[in-house]
Short mmCIF file of C-alpha atoms in Angstrom, two decimals:
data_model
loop_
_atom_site.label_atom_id
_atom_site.label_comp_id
_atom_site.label_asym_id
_atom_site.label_seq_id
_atom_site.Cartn_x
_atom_site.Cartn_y
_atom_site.Cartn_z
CA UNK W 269 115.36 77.45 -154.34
CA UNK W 270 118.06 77.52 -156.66
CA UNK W 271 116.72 79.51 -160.05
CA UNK W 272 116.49 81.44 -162.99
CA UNK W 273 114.37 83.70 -163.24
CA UNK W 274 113.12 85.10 -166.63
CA UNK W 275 110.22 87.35 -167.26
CA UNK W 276 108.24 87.76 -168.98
CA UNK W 277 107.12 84.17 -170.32
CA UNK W 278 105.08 85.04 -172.91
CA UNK W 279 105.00 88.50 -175.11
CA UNK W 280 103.45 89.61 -178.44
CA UNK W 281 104.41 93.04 -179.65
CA UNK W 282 104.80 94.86 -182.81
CA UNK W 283 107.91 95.67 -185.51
CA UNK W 284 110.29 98.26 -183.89
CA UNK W 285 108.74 98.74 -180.35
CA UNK W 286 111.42 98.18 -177.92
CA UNK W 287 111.92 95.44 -175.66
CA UNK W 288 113.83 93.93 -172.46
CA UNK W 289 113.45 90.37 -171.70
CA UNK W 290 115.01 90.07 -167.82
CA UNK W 291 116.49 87.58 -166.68
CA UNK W 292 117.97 87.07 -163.04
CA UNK W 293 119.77 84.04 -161.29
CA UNK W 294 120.40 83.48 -157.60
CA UNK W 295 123.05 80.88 -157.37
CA UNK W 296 126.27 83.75 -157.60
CA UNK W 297 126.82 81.96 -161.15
CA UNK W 298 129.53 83.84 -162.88
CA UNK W 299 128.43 82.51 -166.58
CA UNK W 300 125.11 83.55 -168.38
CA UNK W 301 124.06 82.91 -171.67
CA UNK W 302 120.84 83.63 -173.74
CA UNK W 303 119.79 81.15 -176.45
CA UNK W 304 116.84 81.27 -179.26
CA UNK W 305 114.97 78.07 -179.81
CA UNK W 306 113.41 77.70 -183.12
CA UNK W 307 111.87 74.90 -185.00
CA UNK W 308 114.48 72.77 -187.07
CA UNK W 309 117.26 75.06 -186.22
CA UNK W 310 117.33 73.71 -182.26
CA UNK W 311 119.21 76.04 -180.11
CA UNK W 312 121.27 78.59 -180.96
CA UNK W 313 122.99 81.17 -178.38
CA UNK W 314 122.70 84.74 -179.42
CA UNK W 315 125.30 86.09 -176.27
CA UNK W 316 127.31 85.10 -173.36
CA UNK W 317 129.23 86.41 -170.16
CA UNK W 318 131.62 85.31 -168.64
CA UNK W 319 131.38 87.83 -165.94
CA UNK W 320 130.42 91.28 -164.47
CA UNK W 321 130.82 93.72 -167.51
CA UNK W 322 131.86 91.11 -169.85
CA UNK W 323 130.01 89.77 -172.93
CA UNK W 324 130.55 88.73 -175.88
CA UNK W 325 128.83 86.99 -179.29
CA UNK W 326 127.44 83.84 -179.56
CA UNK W 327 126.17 82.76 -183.40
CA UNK W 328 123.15 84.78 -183.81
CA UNK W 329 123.75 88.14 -181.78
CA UNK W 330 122.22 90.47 -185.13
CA UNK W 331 119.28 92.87 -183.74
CA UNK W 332 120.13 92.05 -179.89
CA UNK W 333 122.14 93.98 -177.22
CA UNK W 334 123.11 92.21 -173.61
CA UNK W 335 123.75 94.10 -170.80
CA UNK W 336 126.11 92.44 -167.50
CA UNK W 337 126.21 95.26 -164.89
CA UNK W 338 125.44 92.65 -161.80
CA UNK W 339 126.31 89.57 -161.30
CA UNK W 340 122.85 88.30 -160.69
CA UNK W 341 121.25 89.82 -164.15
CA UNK W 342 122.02 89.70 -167.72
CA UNK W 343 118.65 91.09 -169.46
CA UNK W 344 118.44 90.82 -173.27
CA UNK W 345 117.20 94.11 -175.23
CA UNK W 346 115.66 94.23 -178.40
CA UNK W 347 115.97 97.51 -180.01
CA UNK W 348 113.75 97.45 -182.97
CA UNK W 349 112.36 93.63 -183.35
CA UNK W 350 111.37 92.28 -186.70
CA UNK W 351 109.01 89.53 -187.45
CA UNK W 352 112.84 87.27 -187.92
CA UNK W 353 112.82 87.25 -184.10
CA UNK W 354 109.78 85.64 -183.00
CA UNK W 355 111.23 82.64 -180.86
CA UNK W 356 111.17 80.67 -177.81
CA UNK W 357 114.06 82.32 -175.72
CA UNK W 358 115.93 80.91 -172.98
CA UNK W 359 118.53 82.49 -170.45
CA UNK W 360 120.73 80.20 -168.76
CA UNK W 361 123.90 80.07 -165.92
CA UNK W 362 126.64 77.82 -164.52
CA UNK W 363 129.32 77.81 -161.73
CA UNK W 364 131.57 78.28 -165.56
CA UNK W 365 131.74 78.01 -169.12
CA UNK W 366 131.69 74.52 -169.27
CA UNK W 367 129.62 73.54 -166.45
CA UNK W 368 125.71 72.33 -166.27
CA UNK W 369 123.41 74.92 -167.15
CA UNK W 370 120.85 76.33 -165.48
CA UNK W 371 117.87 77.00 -167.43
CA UNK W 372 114.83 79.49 -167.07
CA UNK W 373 111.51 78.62 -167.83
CA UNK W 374 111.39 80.24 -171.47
CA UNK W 375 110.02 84.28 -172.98
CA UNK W 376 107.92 82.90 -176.16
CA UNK W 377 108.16 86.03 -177.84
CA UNK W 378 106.08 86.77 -181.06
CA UNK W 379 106.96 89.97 -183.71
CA UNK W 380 103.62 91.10 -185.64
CA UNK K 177 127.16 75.83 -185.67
CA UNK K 178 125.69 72.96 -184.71
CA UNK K 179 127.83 70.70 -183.47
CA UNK K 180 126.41 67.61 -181.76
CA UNK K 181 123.58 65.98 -184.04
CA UNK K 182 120.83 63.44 -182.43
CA UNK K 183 119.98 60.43 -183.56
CA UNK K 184 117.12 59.19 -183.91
CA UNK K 185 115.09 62.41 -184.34
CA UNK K 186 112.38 60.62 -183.02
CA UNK K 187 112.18 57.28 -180.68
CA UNK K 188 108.61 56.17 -179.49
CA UNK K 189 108.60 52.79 -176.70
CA UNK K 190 106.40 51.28 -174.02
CA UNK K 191 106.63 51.81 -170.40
CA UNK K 192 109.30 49.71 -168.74
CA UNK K 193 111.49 48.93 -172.02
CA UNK K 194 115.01 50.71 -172.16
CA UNK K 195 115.31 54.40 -174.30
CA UNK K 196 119.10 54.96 -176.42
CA UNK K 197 119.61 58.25 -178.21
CA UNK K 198 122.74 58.60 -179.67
CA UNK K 199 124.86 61.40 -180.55
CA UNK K 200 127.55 62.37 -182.73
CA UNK K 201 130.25 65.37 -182.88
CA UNK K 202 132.36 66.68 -185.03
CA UNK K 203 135.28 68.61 -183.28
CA UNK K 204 137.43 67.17 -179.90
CA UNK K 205 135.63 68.51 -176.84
CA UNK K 206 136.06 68.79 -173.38
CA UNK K 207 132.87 67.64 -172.18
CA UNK K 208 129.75 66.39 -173.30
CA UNK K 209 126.44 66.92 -171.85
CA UNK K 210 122.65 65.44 -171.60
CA UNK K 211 119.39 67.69 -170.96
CA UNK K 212 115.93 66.94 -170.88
CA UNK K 213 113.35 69.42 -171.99
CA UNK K 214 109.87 69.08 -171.63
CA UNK K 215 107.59 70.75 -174.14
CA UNK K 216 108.16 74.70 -174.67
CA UNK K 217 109.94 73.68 -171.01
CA UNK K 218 113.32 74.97 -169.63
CA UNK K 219 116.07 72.27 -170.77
CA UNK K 220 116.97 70.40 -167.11
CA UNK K 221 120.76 69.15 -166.88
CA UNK K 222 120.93 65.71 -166.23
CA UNK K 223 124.25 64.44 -167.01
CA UNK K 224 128.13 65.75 -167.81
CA UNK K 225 130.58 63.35 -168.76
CA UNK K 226 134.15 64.34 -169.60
CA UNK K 227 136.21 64.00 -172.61
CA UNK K 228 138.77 61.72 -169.95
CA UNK K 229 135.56 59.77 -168.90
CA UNK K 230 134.35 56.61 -171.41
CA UNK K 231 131.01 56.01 -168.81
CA UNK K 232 129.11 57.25 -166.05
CA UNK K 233 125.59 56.78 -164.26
CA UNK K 234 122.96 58.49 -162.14
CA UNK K 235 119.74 56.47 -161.38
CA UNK K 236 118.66 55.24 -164.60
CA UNK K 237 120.60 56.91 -166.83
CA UNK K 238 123.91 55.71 -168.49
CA UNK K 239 125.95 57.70 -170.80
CA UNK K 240 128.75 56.57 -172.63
CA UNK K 241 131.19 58.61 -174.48
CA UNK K 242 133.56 57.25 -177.41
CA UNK K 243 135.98 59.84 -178.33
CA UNK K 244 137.86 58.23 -181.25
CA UNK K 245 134.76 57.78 -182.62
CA UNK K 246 133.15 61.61 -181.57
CA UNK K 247 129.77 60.33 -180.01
CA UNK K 248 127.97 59.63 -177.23
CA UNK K 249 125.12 57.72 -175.76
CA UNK K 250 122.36 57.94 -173.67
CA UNK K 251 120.60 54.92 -171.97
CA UNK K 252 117.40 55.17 -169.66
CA UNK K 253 116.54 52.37 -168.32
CA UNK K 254 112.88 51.27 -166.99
CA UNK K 255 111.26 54.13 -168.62
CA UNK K 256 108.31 55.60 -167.72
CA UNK K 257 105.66 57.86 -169.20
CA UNK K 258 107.01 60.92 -167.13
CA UNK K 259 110.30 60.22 -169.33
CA UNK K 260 108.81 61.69 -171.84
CA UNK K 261 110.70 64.60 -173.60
CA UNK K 262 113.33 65.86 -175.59
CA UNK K 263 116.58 65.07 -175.25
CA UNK K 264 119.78 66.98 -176.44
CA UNK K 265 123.64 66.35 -176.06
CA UNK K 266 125.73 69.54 -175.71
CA UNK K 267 129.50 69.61 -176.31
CA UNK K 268 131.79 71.86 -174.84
CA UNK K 269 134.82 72.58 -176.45
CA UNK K 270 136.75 74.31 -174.24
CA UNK K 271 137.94 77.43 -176.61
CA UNK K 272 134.88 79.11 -177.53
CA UNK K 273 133.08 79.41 -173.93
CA UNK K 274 129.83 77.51 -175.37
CA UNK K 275 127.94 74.86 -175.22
CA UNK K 276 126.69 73.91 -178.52
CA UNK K 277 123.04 72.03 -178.68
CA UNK K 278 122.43 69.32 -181.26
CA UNK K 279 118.85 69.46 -182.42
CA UNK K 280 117.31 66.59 -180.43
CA UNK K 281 115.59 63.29 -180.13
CA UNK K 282 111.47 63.21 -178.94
CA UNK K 283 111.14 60.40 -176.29
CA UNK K 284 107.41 59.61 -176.12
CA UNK K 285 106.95 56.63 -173.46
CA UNK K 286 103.50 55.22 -173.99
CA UNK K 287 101.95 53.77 -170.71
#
């Protein structure tokens, strides 16, 4: 079955302990993107890539690092999270750019 | 940056009538999309329809897209309670290798 796989789904940790929300897709997409979903703010994507070993910013990349080293996974770190980051995340890929997206199932991550 | 913005915010019907949510942009696009997201759900891609394209269908949906007037709409026809959800257009502009989310409408179908 066609997917995207994101783990884990739900995750409460503490200011400053670092983090790696994975996310893998098995449809040889070449785009991946990572979005935060917040209440009254919708969705908002933090990084993209457009390929193996490239990335780049979205609007709210502050306090995240992405990481493109297969094709198949583009995990999300959080170095040192802060309460600000507490969000429903999403990964998501596409044949391209401008394509359908593929969603995962959501990390609802909280920051205490 | 936002750019697509829902309207309504919210739209509540009975079973069987017909569901539009309409959206608006601000910049010219290439595409325009329509995803459905269940509560705290993954957002599921139902529709693309291109900045060349005025309408297009699948099953029960319709979307229409005006671009001299920078919006869109989405029709679903014979709803039904499983319909329920949000629903948000995303544009694609071509330049910036995004899609940008509007903030969506809540479709509650009431059996």
């Amino acid at each position: 079955e066609a997917q995207v796989t994101q783990n884990p789904r739900y995750l409460i940790t503490v200011t400053g302990k670092k983090l790696t929300v994975t996310c893998s897709q098995n449809m040889n997409h070449e785009y991946m993107s990572w979005y935060r979903q917040d209440p009254g703010l919708g969705l908002r994507q933090i990084y993209y890539s457009m390929n193996v070993e490239v990335t780049d910013k979205g609007d709210v990349p502050e306090g995240y690092k992405v990481s493109r080293k297969e094709k198949r996974n583009f995990p999300l770190i959080l170095e040192s999270p802060s309460p600000n980051q507490t969000s429903l995340y999403f990964c998501a890929s596409s044949y391209s750019a401008g394509y359908g997206y593929t969603f995962g199932s959501g990390t609802r991550l909280t920051v205490v | 940056s936002q750019q697509g913005e829902e309207d309504p915010q919210a739209l509540s019907i009975q079973e069987g009538e017909n569901a539009t949510m309409n959206c608006s942009y601000k910049t010219s696009i290439n595409n325009l999309q329509w995803y459905r997201q269940n509560s705290g759900r993954g957002l599921v891609h139902l529709i693309l329809i291109r900045s060349n394209e005025r309408e297009k269908h699948s099953g029960r949906l319709r979307v229409t897209l005006d671009t001299s007037k920078k919006s869109s709409s989405l029709l679903i026809t014979a709803s039904r309670a499983a319909d329920t959800a949000s629903y948000f257009c995303a544009t694609f502009g071509g330049s910036n290798y995004k899609l940008t989310f509007g903030k969506g409408t809540l479709l509650t179908v009431n059996p």
